[in-house]
Coordinates of C-alpha atoms in Angstrom, one line a residue:
Chain A
M1483 CA 227.7 81.7 226.3
K1484 CA 228.6 78.2 228.2
I1485 CA 231.4 76.3 227.0
A1486 CA 231.7 72.8 228.0
I1487 CA 235.0 70.7 227.8
I1488 CA 234.9 67.1 227.9
G1489 CA 238.8 65.8 229.3
I1490 CA 240.7 68.3 230.8
G1491 CA 244.1 66.9 229.3
L1492 CA 246.8 69.4 226.8
I1493 CA 243.9 69.8 224.3
G1494 CA 240.8 70.3 226.2
G1495 CA 242.6 72.3 228.4
S1496 CA 244.7 74.7 225.5
F1497 CA 240.8 75.1 224.9
A1498 CA 239.5 76.3 227.6
K1499 CA 242.5 78.7 227.5
A1500 CA 242.0 80.2 224.4
L1501 CA 238.4 80.3 224.5
R1502 CA 238.5 82.4 227.5
H1503 CA 240.9 84.8 226.2
Q1504 CA 238.6 84.7 223.2
F1505 CA 235.3 85.0 224.7
P1506 CA 236.5 86.4 228.2
E1507 CA 232.8 86.2 229.3
A1508 CA 231.5 83.1 229.1
K1509 CA 230.7 80.5 231.8
I1510 CA 233.7 77.0 231.2
L1511 CA 232.7 74.0 232.6
G1512 CA 235.0 70.9 232.8
I1513 CA 233.9 67.1 232.9
D1514 CA 236.6 64.4 233.7
S1515 CA 236.8 61.7 235.1
N1516 CA 240.3 62.0 237.2
P1517 CA 239.3 64.7 240.2
S1518 CA 242.8 65.8 240.4
H1519 CA 242.7 67.0 236.8
L1520 CA 239.1 68.5 238.0
E1521 CA 241.2 70.3 240.2
T1522 CA 244.4 72.0 238.8
A1523 CA 241.8 72.4 236.0
V1524 CA 240.0 75.0 238.5
A1525 CA 242.7 75.7 240.6
E1526 CA 244.7 77.0 237.3
Q1527 CA 241.6 78.9 236.7
L1528 CA 241.4 76.8 232.7
I1529 CA 237.7 75.6 233.8
D1530 CA 234.7 78.0 236.5
E1531 CA 233.5 74.3 237.8
G1532 CA 233.6 71.2 237.4
A1533 CA 230.2 69.2 236.0
A1534 CA 228.9 66.4 234.7
L1535 CA 227.0 65.0 231.3
E1536 CA 223.8 66.3 233.1
D1537 CA 224.8 69.7 232.9
L1538 CA 225.1 69.1 228.7
S1539 CA 221.3 70.1 228.7
A1540 CA 222.3 74.1 229.1
V1541 CA 225.4 74.8 227.4
D1542 CA 226.3 76.5 224.0
R1543 CA 229.1 74.5 222.7
V1544 CA 231.0 71.5 223.4
V1545 CA 234.7 70.7 223.7
L1546 CA 235.6 66.8 223.1
S1547 CA 238.8 65.5 224.2
I1548 CA 239.2 63.1 225.9
P1549 CA 240.6 58.7 223.5
V1550 CA 239.3 58.3 220.2
K1551 CA 237.7 55.3 221.9
S1552 CA 236.0 56.5 224.1
S1553 CA 234.7 59.6 222.3
V1554 CA 232.8 57.5 219.9
S1555 CA 231.2 55.1 222.5
L1556 CA 230.1 58.8 224.1
I1557 CA 229.8 61.2 221.1
T1558 CA 226.0 59.9 220.6
E1559 CA 225.5 60.4 224.0
I1560 CA 226.4 64.2 224.4
L1561 CA 224.1 65.1 220.9
D1562 CA 221.3 63.9 222.8
R1563 CA 221.3 65.8 225.8
I1564 CA 222.6 68.9 224.1
P1565 CA 220.1 71.7 223.5
S1566 CA 219.6 72.6 219.7
R1567 CA 221.6 75.8 219.7
A1568 CA 225.5 74.0 221.1
L1569 CA 227.9 72.5 218.9
V1570 CA 229.7 70.0 219.6
W1571 CA 233.5 69.2 217.9
D1572 CA 236.0 66.6 218.9
V1573 CA 239.7 66.5 218.7
G1574 CA 240.7 63.5 218.3
S1575 CA 243.5 62.0 215.8
T1576 CA 241.5 59.5 213.8
K1577 CA 238.0 60.6 212.2
S1578 CA 236.6 57.9 210.3
S1579 CA 234.5 55.9 213.3
I1580 CA 233.7 58.9 215.0
C1581 CA 232.0 60.5 211.3
R1582 CA 230.4 56.8 211.2
A1583 CA 229.1 56.9 215.1
V1584 CA 227.4 59.9 214.4
S1585 CA 226.2 59.1 210.3
Q1586 CA 222.8 58.6 211.4
H1587 CA 222.1 60.7 214.2
P1588 CA 219.5 63.3 214.3
K1589 CA 221.5 66.0 215.3
R1590 CA 224.1 64.9 212.7
D1591 CA 224.7 68.7 212.2
Q1592 CA 225.4 69.8 215.5
F1593 CA 228.9 67.9 215.2
L1594 CA 231.7 69.2 213.4
A1595 CA 234.9 66.2 213.3
A1596 CA 237.9 68.0 214.3
H1597 CA 241.3 67.5 214.5
P1598 CA 244.2 70.3 215.8
I1599 CA 247.6 69.4 214.7
A1600 CA 249.2 70.5 218.0
G1601 CA 250.4 68.6 221.3
T1602 CA 253.9 68.7 223.5
E1603 CA 254.9 65.1 224.1
N1604 CA 253.4 66.3 228.1
S1605 CA 250.0 65.3 229.0
G1606 CA 247.8 66.9 231.7
P1607 CA 246.0 70.3 232.5
Q1608 CA 249.1 71.7 233.9
A1609 CA 250.2 71.3 230.5
A1610 CA 247.8 73.4 228.9
Q1611 CA 249.5 76.4 226.8
I1612 CA 247.0 79.1 225.9
D1613 CA 248.9 79.3 222.2
L1614 CA 249.4 75.7 221.5
F1615 CA 246.7 76.3 218.2
S1616 CA 248.6 79.3 216.6
G1617 CA 249.7 78.8 213.2
K1618 CA 249.0 75.0 213.6
P1619 CA 246.6 73.5 210.8
Q1620 CA 243.2 72.3 211.7
I1621 CA 241.7 70.3 209.9
L1622 CA 237.7 69.5 209.5
C1623 CA 236.3 66.9 208.5
E1624 CA 232.6 66.2 206.3
A1625 CA 232.4 69.6 207.0
K1626 CA 229.6 69.7 205.2
K1627 CA 227.7 68.0 207.2
T1628 CA 227.4 70.5 210.0
R1629 CA 225.3 73.8 210.2
P1630 CA 226.7 76.5 208.5
E1631 CA 226.4 78.7 211.4
L1632 CA 227.5 76.8 213.7
L1633 CA 230.3 75.9 211.0
D1634 CA 230.5 79.8 210.5
W1635 CA 231.2 80.8 213.8
A1636 CA 233.5 77.8 214.5
K1637 CA 235.6 78.5 211.5
T1638 CA 236.1 81.8 213.1
T1639 CA 236.8 80.9 216.5
F1640 CA 239.4 78.4 215.0
R1641 CA 240.9 81.1 212.4
Q1642 CA 241.0 83.7 216.0
M1643 CA 243.3 81.4 217.7
G1644 CA 245.5 81.8 214.8
M1645 CA 245.1 77.8 213.5
Y1646 CA 244.8 77.1 209.2
L1647 CA 242.2 75.2 207.9
R1648 CA 242.1 72.1 205.8
F1649 CA 238.7 70.4 204.5
M1650 CA 239.8 66.5 204.5
D1651 CA 237.8 63.5 203.7
P1652 CA 237.7 61.7 207.2
E1653 CA 238.9 58.2 205.8
E1654 CA 242.4 59.9 203.9
H1655 CA 242.7 61.6 207.1
D1656 CA 243.3 58.8 208.6
K1657 CA 245.3 56.6 205.8
H1658 CA 247.3 60.6 206.1
M1659 CA 248.1 60.6 209.5
A1660 CA 248.8 56.4 210.0
Y1661 CA 252.1 57.5 208.1
V1662 CA 252.8 61.1 209.2
S1663 CA 252.0 60.7 212.6
H1664 CA 250.9 57.2 214.2
L1665 CA 254.2 56.0 212.9
S1666 CA 256.2 58.1 214.4
H1667 CA 255.5 57.4 217.7
I1668 CA 255.3 54.0 217.2
S1669 CA 259.1 54.8 215.3
S1670 CA 259.5 56.1 218.5
F1671 CA 258.1 54.2 221.1
M1672 CA 260.1 51.4 220.0
L1673 CA 263.3 52.8 219.9
G1674 CA 262.8 54.0 223.4
K1675 CA 262.3 50.3 224.5
T1676 CA 265.6 49.2 222.7
V1677 CA 267.4 51.1 223.8
L1678 CA 266.3 50.5 227.0
E1679 CA 266.3 47.1 227.1
Q1680 CA 269.7 47.3 225.5
E1681 CA 271.5 49.7 226.9
E1682 CA 272.4 49.3 231.1
D1683 CA 273.7 51.6 232.1
E1684 CA 270.9 54.6 232.4
Q1685 CA 274.5 57.3 232.6
N1686 CA 275.0 56.3 229.4
I1687 CA 271.3 57.4 228.0
F1688 CA 272.2 60.4 229.7
D1689 CA 275.4 61.3 228.1
L1690 CA 274.8 60.3 224.6
A1691 CA 271.4 61.3 224.0
G1692 CA 272.2 64.9 222.8
S1693 CA 273.5 62.7 219.6
G1694 CA 270.7 62.5 218.0
F1695 CA 268.6 60.4 220.7
E1696 CA 266.9 63.0 222.6
S1697 CA 265.2 64.4 219.5
T1698 CA 264.1 60.7 217.9
V1699 CA 262.7 59.5 221.3
R1700 CA 260.9 63.0 223.0
L1701 CA 257.5 60.7 221.0
A1702 CA 257.4 57.8 223.7
K1703 CA 256.8 59.7 226.5
S1704 CA 253.6 60.3 224.5
S1705 CA 250.4 58.7 227.0
P1706 CA 249.9 55.3 226.3
D1707 CA 246.3 55.5 226.6
M1708 CA 245.1 58.1 224.5
W1709 CA 248.0 56.7 222.4
C1710 CA 246.9 52.4 222.5
S1711 CA 243.2 53.8 221.5
I1712 CA 244.5 55.5 218.6
F1713 CA 246.4 52.4 217.5
E1714 CA 243.4 50.3 217.7
D1715 CA 241.1 52.9 216.7
N1716 CA 243.4 54.0 212.9
Q1717 CA 244.9 49.7 212.9
S1718 CA 244.3 49.3 209.3
H1719 CA 246.3 51.7 207.7
I1720 CA 249.3 51.6 210.5
L1721 CA 249.5 47.3 209.9
H1722 CA 250.7 48.8 206.2
I1723 CA 252.0 52.1 206.8
L1724 CA 254.8 49.8 209.3
N1725 CA 254.9 46.9 206.8
A1726 CA 256.7 49.5 204.6
Y1727 CA 258.8 50.7 207.7
I1728 CA 259.6 46.9 209.1
A1729 CA 260.9 46.0 205.2
N1730 CA 262.9 49.6 204.6
L1731 CA 264.7 49.1 207.9
E1732 CA 264.9 45.3 206.8
H1733 CA 266.4 46.9 203.8
F1734 CA 268.8 49.0 205.4
R1735 CA 270.0 46.4 207.7
D1736 CA 270.9 43.7 204.4
L1737 CA 272.4 46.5 202.9
L1738 CA 274.9 47.1 206.0
Q1739 CA 275.3 43.4 206.2
S1740 CA 276.2 42.9 203.1
Q1741 CA 278.7 46.3 202.9
N1742 CA 276.7 47.9 200.0
Y1743 CA 278.0 51.9 200.8
I1744 CA 277.4 53.0 197.9
D1745 CA 272.8 52.0 198.1
L1746 CA 273.0 53.0 201.6
H1747 CA 274.3 56.0 200.8
N1748 CA 272.3 57.0 197.8
Q1749 CA 269.0 56.4 200.7
M1750 CA 270.5 58.8 203.1
K1751 CA 271.0 61.2 199.7
H1752 CA 267.4 60.5 198.4
T1753 CA 266.1 61.0 201.7
N1754 CA 267.5 64.2 202.5
Q1755 CA 265.3 65.7 200.1
L1756 CA 262.9 66.5 203.5
K1757 CA 265.0 69.1 204.2
T1758 CA 263.2 70.8 202.0
I1759 CA 259.7 70.1 202.3
L1760 CA 259.8 70.8 206.2
N1761 CA 260.9 73.9 205.7
G1762 CA 257.4 74.6 204.1
I1763 CA 256.6 74.3 207.6
K1764 CA 258.2 77.1 208.5
T1765 CA 257.7 79.0 206.5
K1766 CA 254.0 79.2 206.5
Chain B
M1363 CA 300.3 79.3 219.2
K1364 CA 299.8 77.7 215.8
I1365 CA 296.1 75.8 215.4
A1366 CA 294.9 72.9 212.7
I1367 CA 291.7 72.8 211.8
I1368 CA 291.4 69.6 209.1
G1369 CA 287.6 69.1 208.5
I1370 CA 285.6 73.0 208.9
G1371 CA 282.2 71.7 208.9
L1372 CA 279.7 72.0 211.8
I1373 CA 282.5 70.5 214.7
G1374 CA 285.7 72.1 213.2
G1375 CA 284.4 75.4 212.8
S1376 CA 282.7 75.7 216.0
F1377 CA 286.4 74.3 217.2
A1378 CA 287.9 76.9 215.8
K1379 CA 285.5 79.3 216.7
A1380 CA 286.0 77.9 220.8
L1381 CA 289.4 78.2 220.5
R1382 CA 289.6 81.3 218.5
H1383 CA 287.2 82.9 222.1
Q1384 CA 289.7 81.4 224.6
F1385 CA 293.7 81.5 222.3
P1386 CA 292.6 85.1 220.9
E1387 CA 296.2 85.5 219.9
A1388 CA 296.3 82.3 218.4
K1389 CA 296.8 82.0 214.8
I1390 CA 294.0 79.1 213.2
L1391 CA 294.6 77.5 209.5
G1392 CA 292.0 75.9 207.5
I1393 CA 293.0 72.4 205.8
D1394 CA 289.3 71.1 203.6
S1395 CA 289.2 69.2 200.4
N1396 CA 286.3 72.0 199.6
P1397 CA 287.6 75.2 198.7
S1398 CA 284.0 77.1 199.2
H1399 CA 284.4 75.2 202.8
L1400 CA 287.7 77.1 203.1
E1401 CA 286.1 80.2 201.8
T1402 CA 283.4 80.5 204.1
A1403 CA 285.4 79.7 206.9
V1404 CA 287.5 82.6 206.2
A1405 CA 284.6 84.9 204.9
E1406 CA 283.7 84.4 208.6
Q1407 CA 286.8 84.4 210.3
L1408 CA 286.6 80.9 212.0
I1409 CA 289.8 81.0 210.4
D1410 CA 292.8 82.9 209.2
E1411 CA 294.1 81.6 206.0
G1412 CA 293.5 78.4 204.4
A1413 CA 296.5 75.3 204.5
A1414 CA 297.9 71.9 203.5
L1415 CA 299.1 69.1 204.7
E1416 CA 302.4 70.3 204.7
D1417 CA 302.5 73.5 207.1
L1418 CA 301.0 70.6 209.6
S1419 CA 305.1 70.5 210.3
A1420 CA 305.1 73.8 212.1
V1421 CA 301.4 73.5 214.3
D1422 CA 301.0 72.8 218.0
R1423 CA 297.4 72.0 218.2
V1424 CA 295.3 69.7 215.9
V1425 CA 291.6 69.2 215.2
L1426 CA 290.5 66.7 213.1
S1427 CA 287.0 66.8 212.0
I1428 CA 286.6 64.5 208.9
P1429 CA 284.6 61.6 208.0
V1430 CA 285.6 59.0 210.7
K1431 CA 286.8 56.6 207.9
S1432 CA 288.7 59.2 206.4
S1433 CA 290.3 60.7 210.1
V1434 CA 291.7 56.4 210.5
S1435 CA 293.6 56.9 206.8
L1436 CA 294.3 60.0 207.5
I1437 CA 295.8 60.3 210.9
T1438 CA 299.0 58.7 211.1
E1439 CA 300.8 60.7 208.2
I1440 CA 299.6 63.9 210.5
L1441 CA 301.4 62.0 212.8
D1442 CA 303.8 61.4 210.6
R1443 CA 304.4 65.6 209.9
I1444 CA 303.9 67.7 213.2
P1445 CA 306.3 68.8 215.1
S1446 CA 307.6 67.0 219.3
R1447 CA 305.5 69.6 221.0
A1448 CA 302.0 69.4 219.0
L1449 CA 299.0 67.6 219.9
V1450 CA 295.7 65.9 217.5
W1451 CA 292.7 65.4 218.6
D1452 CA 289.5 63.8 216.4
V1453 CA 286.0 64.4 216.9
G1454 CA 284.3 60.9 215.8
S1455 CA 281.5 59.1 216.3
T1456 CA 283.8 55.8 216.3
K1457 CA 286.8 55.2 218.4
S1458 CA 288.4 51.7 218.0
S1459 CA 289.6 52.1 214.6
I1460 CA 291.3 55.5 215.2
C1461 CA 292.7 53.7 218.9
R1462 CA 293.6 50.9 216.5
A1463 CA 295.3 52.9 214.0
V1464 CA 297.9 55.0 215.5
S1465 CA 298.4 52.1 218.5
Q1466 CA 301.8 51.5 216.8
H1467 CA 302.6 55.0 216.0
P1468 CA 306.0 56.2 217.7
K1469 CA 303.8 59.5 218.5
R1470 CA 300.7 58.0 219.3
D1471 CA 301.7 59.7 223.2
Q1472 CA 300.8 63.2 221.0
F1473 CA 296.9 61.2 220.1
L1474 CA 293.9 61.9 222.2
A1475 CA 290.4 59.9 220.7
A1476 CA 287.7 62.4 221.6
H1477 CA 284.2 62.2 220.8
P1478 CA 282.3 65.7 221.6
I1479 CA 278.4 64.8 222.4
A1480 CA 276.9 67.9 220.7
G1481 CA 276.1 68.8 216.9
T1482 CA 273.1 69.4 214.8
E1483 CA 271.2 68.5 212.1
N1484 CA 273.2 70.8 210.0
S1485 CA 276.5 70.5 208.2
G1486 CA 278.8 73.1 206.9
P1487 CA 281.4 76.2 208.5
Q1488 CA 277.9 77.9 208.7
A1489 CA 276.3 76.0 211.0
A1490 CA 279.3 76.6 213.2
Q1491 CA 277.9 77.7 216.7
I1492 CA 280.4 78.8 219.8
D1493 CA 279.0 77.7 222.3
L1494 CA 278.6 74.4 220.3
F1495 CA 279.9 72.2 223.3
S1496 CA 278.5 74.3 226.9
G1497 CA 276.8 71.3 228.5
K1498 CA 277.7 69.1 226.7
P1499 CA 280.2 65.1 227.5
Q1500 CA 283.2 65.0 225.8
I1501 CA 284.1 61.1 226.0
L1502 CA 287.4 60.4 225.7
C1503 CA 289.3 57.4 225.5
E1504 CA 292.5 55.8 226.2
A1505 CA 293.0 59.2 227.4
K1506 CA 296.4 57.1 229.7
K1507 CA 298.4 56.9 226.7
T1508 CA 298.4 60.7 225.6
R1509 CA 301.2 62.6 227.1
P1510 CA 300.4 64.1 230.8
E1511 CA 301.6 67.5 230.0
L1512 CA 299.4 67.3 226.3
L1513 CA 296.3 65.5 228.5
D1514 CA 295.6 68.4 230.7
W1515 CA 295.6 71.6 228.5
A1516 CA 293.0 69.6 226.8
K1517 CA 291.2 68.5 229.6
T1518 CA 291.4 72.3 230.6
T1519 CA 290.3 73.5 227.6
F1520 CA 287.8 71.8 227.2
R1521 CA 286.2 72.3 230.2
Q1522 CA 286.3 76.1 229.8
M1523 CA 284.5 75.4 226.2
G1524 CA 282.2 74.1 229.4
M1525 CA 282.5 70.7 228.4
Y1526 CA 282.3 68.1 230.9
L1527 CA 284.1 64.7 230.8
R1528 CA 283.9 60.7 230.6
F1529 CA 286.9 58.5 229.9
M1530 CA 285.7 55.5 227.5
D1531 CA 287.3 52.5 226.4
P1532 CA 287.0 52.9 223.2
E1533 CA 285.2 48.8 222.4
E1534 CA 282.4 50.0 225.1
H1535 CA 282.0 53.4 223.2
D1536 CA 281.4 52.3 220.2
K1537 CA 278.6 49.5 221.4
H1538 CA 277.3 52.4 223.1
M1539 CA 277.0 55.4 220.3
A1540 CA 275.5 52.4 218.0
Y1541 CA 272.3 51.9 221.0
V1542 CA 272.3 55.4 221.9
S1543 CA 272.8 57.7 218.9
H1544 CA 273.5 55.4 215.8
L1545 CA 270.3 53.5 215.8
S1546 CA 268.5 56.7 216.1
H1547 CA 270.2 58.1 212.9
I1548 CA 268.7 54.8 211.5
S1549 CA 265.6 54.8 212.4
S1550 CA 264.7 58.5 211.8
F1551 CA 266.2 58.1 207.9
M1552 CA 264.0 55.0 207.2
L1553 CA 261.6 56.9 209.0
G1554 CA 261.4 59.7 206.1
K1555 CA 262.2 57.6 203.4
T1556 CA 258.8 55.4 203.7
V1557 CA 256.4 58.6 204.4
L1558 CA 258.3 60.2 200.9
E1559 CA 257.0 56.6 199.6
Q1560 CA 254.2 56.2 200.7
E1561 CA 252.7 60.3 200.9
E1562 CA 252.6 61.6 197.8
D1563 CA 251.2 65.0 198.9
E1564 CA 254.8 67.3 199.8
Q1565 CA 251.2 69.2 201.3
N1566 CA 250.2 67.0 204.4
I1567 CA 253.9 66.3 205.3
F1568 CA 254.1 70.1 205.9
D1569 CA 250.7 70.2 207.2
L1570 CA 250.8 66.9 209.3
A1571 CA 254.4 67.5 210.4
G1572 CA 254.1 69.1 213.5
S1573 CA 251.6 66.1 215.0
G1574 CA 255.5 64.4 215.0
F1575 CA 256.9 63.4 212.6
E1576 CA 259.0 66.8 212.4
S1577 CA 261.0 66.0 215.5
T1578 CA 261.2 61.7 214.5
V1579 CA 262.6 63.0 211.7
R1580 CA 265.1 65.2 211.8
L1581 CA 267.9 63.5 212.1
A1582 CA 267.1 62.3 208.5
K1583 CA 267.9 65.6 207.3
S1584 CA 272.1 64.9 208.2
S1585 CA 275.2 64.4 206.4
P1586 CA 275.1 61.4 203.8
D1587 CA 278.7 61.3 203.4
M1588 CA 279.2 61.6 208.0
W1589 CA 277.1 59.1 208.4
C1590 CA 278.3 56.3 205.6
S1591 CA 281.2 56.5 207.4
I1592 CA 279.8 55.9 210.8
F1593 CA 277.4 52.6 209.5
E1594 CA 280.7 51.3 207.8
D1595 CA 283.2 51.7 210.9
N1596 CA 280.8 50.7 213.6
Q1597 CA 279.4 47.5 211.1
S1598 CA 279.2 44.7 214.2
H1599 CA 277.2 47.2 217.2
I1600 CA 274.6 48.6 214.5
L1601 CA 273.9 44.9 213.0
H1602 CA 273.1 43.6 216.7
I1603 CA 271.1 46.9 217.9
L1604 CA 268.9 46.9 214.8
N1605 CA 267.8 44.0 214.5
A1606 CA 266.6 44.1 218.4
Y1607 CA 264.6 46.9 217.4
I1608 CA 263.8 45.2 213.5
A1609 CA 261.7 42.5 216.6
N1610 CA 260.5 44.8 218.8
L1611 CA 258.8 46.4 215.7
E1612 CA 258.0 43.1 214.2
H1613 CA 256.7 42.2 217.9
F1614 CA 254.1 45.5 217.8
R1615 CA 252.7 45.2 214.3
D1616 CA 252.4 40.9 215.6
L1617 CA 250.2 42.5 219.0
L1618 CA 247.9 45.5 216.8
Q1619 CA 247.8 42.2 214.1
S1620 CA 245.9 40.4 217.2
Q1621 CA 244.5 43.3 218.6
N1622 CA 246.1 42.4 221.9
Y1623 CA 245.8 46.0 222.9
I1624 CA 246.5 45.9 227.0
D1625 CA 250.6 44.2 225.8
L1626 CA 250.8 47.3 223.8
H1627 CA 249.8 49.3 227.1
N1628 CA 252.0 47.6 228.4
Q1629 CA 255.1 48.2 226.2
M1630 CA 254.1 51.7 225.9
K1631 CA 253.6 52.8 230.0
H1632 CA 256.8 51.0 230.4
T1633 CA 259.2 52.9 227.7
N1634 CA 257.8 56.2 229.4
Q1635 CA 260.3 55.7 232.2
L1636 CA 263.1 57.0 229.6
K1637 CA 261.2 60.5 231.0
T1638 CA 262.8 60.6 234.3
I1639 CA 266.6 58.8 232.5
L1640 CA 265.9 62.1 230.0
N1641 CA 264.8 64.6 232.9
G1642 CA 268.1 63.7 234.3
I1643 CA 270.2 64.9 231.3
K1644 CA 268.1 68.6 231.9
T1645 CA 269.4 69.0 235.2
K1646 CA 273.4 68.6 234.4

């Protein structure tokens, strides 16, 4: 089996490691516009060698793990190039636009829209982890449009990586992701920006960060390339939830200003119920 | 040595454990308005027995670890009751109001305003950890107003717990804490509130939380009693930084609405520098 990974970053590199573990005989090619990523990926044995889009004519599987806007631009060319036995899956954080981009393609049934809910704030091939996907959900969209035997192979492979599968409509996926994930990133990026602007003494950021800042701002270390692409692609859902967030912050500000500590306390107590919901994750 | 811990929660309980480790012969009394906290604390051997404020007349050391507004109300009574050999330190997240409350007290030099930058999102005596303070900063305010031999004892004791000491003016402390810590908590509480309101399907919160939400919302599990008290006590600094945060979010929203992705990208890239600053913490 020949596998091509397009985009050897954290996610692409982790798929390379997990696929090599499952298919030790497979030859893994890497395609990346950043030559130093390819070098690192070869040195760390994530891939066997670098390759180009032309080489897709002889592959069996393709992992598409580049920023979402680039995936949407490239997916039809990839489908054009692959042989009829091959399967391509993407890993993008939005799913509507890529599903629209392939909808009329004659090889639509060789594509699977996927989104592994896994990652860290680190990027690049050196951040890849063999067990990144273990215990994590893999969201599949429009799975019925993928050729049954290719879908079966993918489901088995993802499950062997330790993932559990969920099936969603692409538009629903993008809305839920805006609410639960994308807003968290904006909240964190703007928190980091505000503190950098207002707190001039870096030593204080050092010393006081353990009091909550460090975990809340973790996502502000994320890749601007990846996240700008997501924000662009999911603009309307994000605007909706961002406005709701700003309205809640303004309301909190007004309660604080008017010293209405009873309502402030009630809001916090109500939000505490997240403990129960999030503990549910742990037991999965 | 006889030590009284007023408020046997996460912080008070962790001090009990760390002090018992350092002074195995000490008798540790617990004072808490919640009888089940006292029961747990005795059962887990954090304290030797429950006590009342009257018992302070025979103690050598007092740890005051209750919500800041309550500490401010109680501190003069505590100083009134302790013998002249005793030292009291508080652990509150704001320092100006408690320093003001003791400023004219005849036993001012038996008080030390402290703030250990340590904690978890869990509360109660069962959350206490013997090494909670290890490697963490202990902020001391107006340390020169504490009687030198009591201050020396405290510095040695805190350092033996693994803490490193920083000295700050109380007003400066409260400003920096509003910026770096208190804003993070508001950001997290309101993120949690927004997602609970907008995302009705708890299964989606479960499954998608790994994509950033879980870490960003961690602080929204914090104690409303403790945090309402902090917000009330540090209202003016918090209003300042909260308005700056809201303005940044509104600007981000406007850039997204007008599809100005170049400026969005620049903002995120600039904020990435937090990586370097926060990595500094780790090497401390």
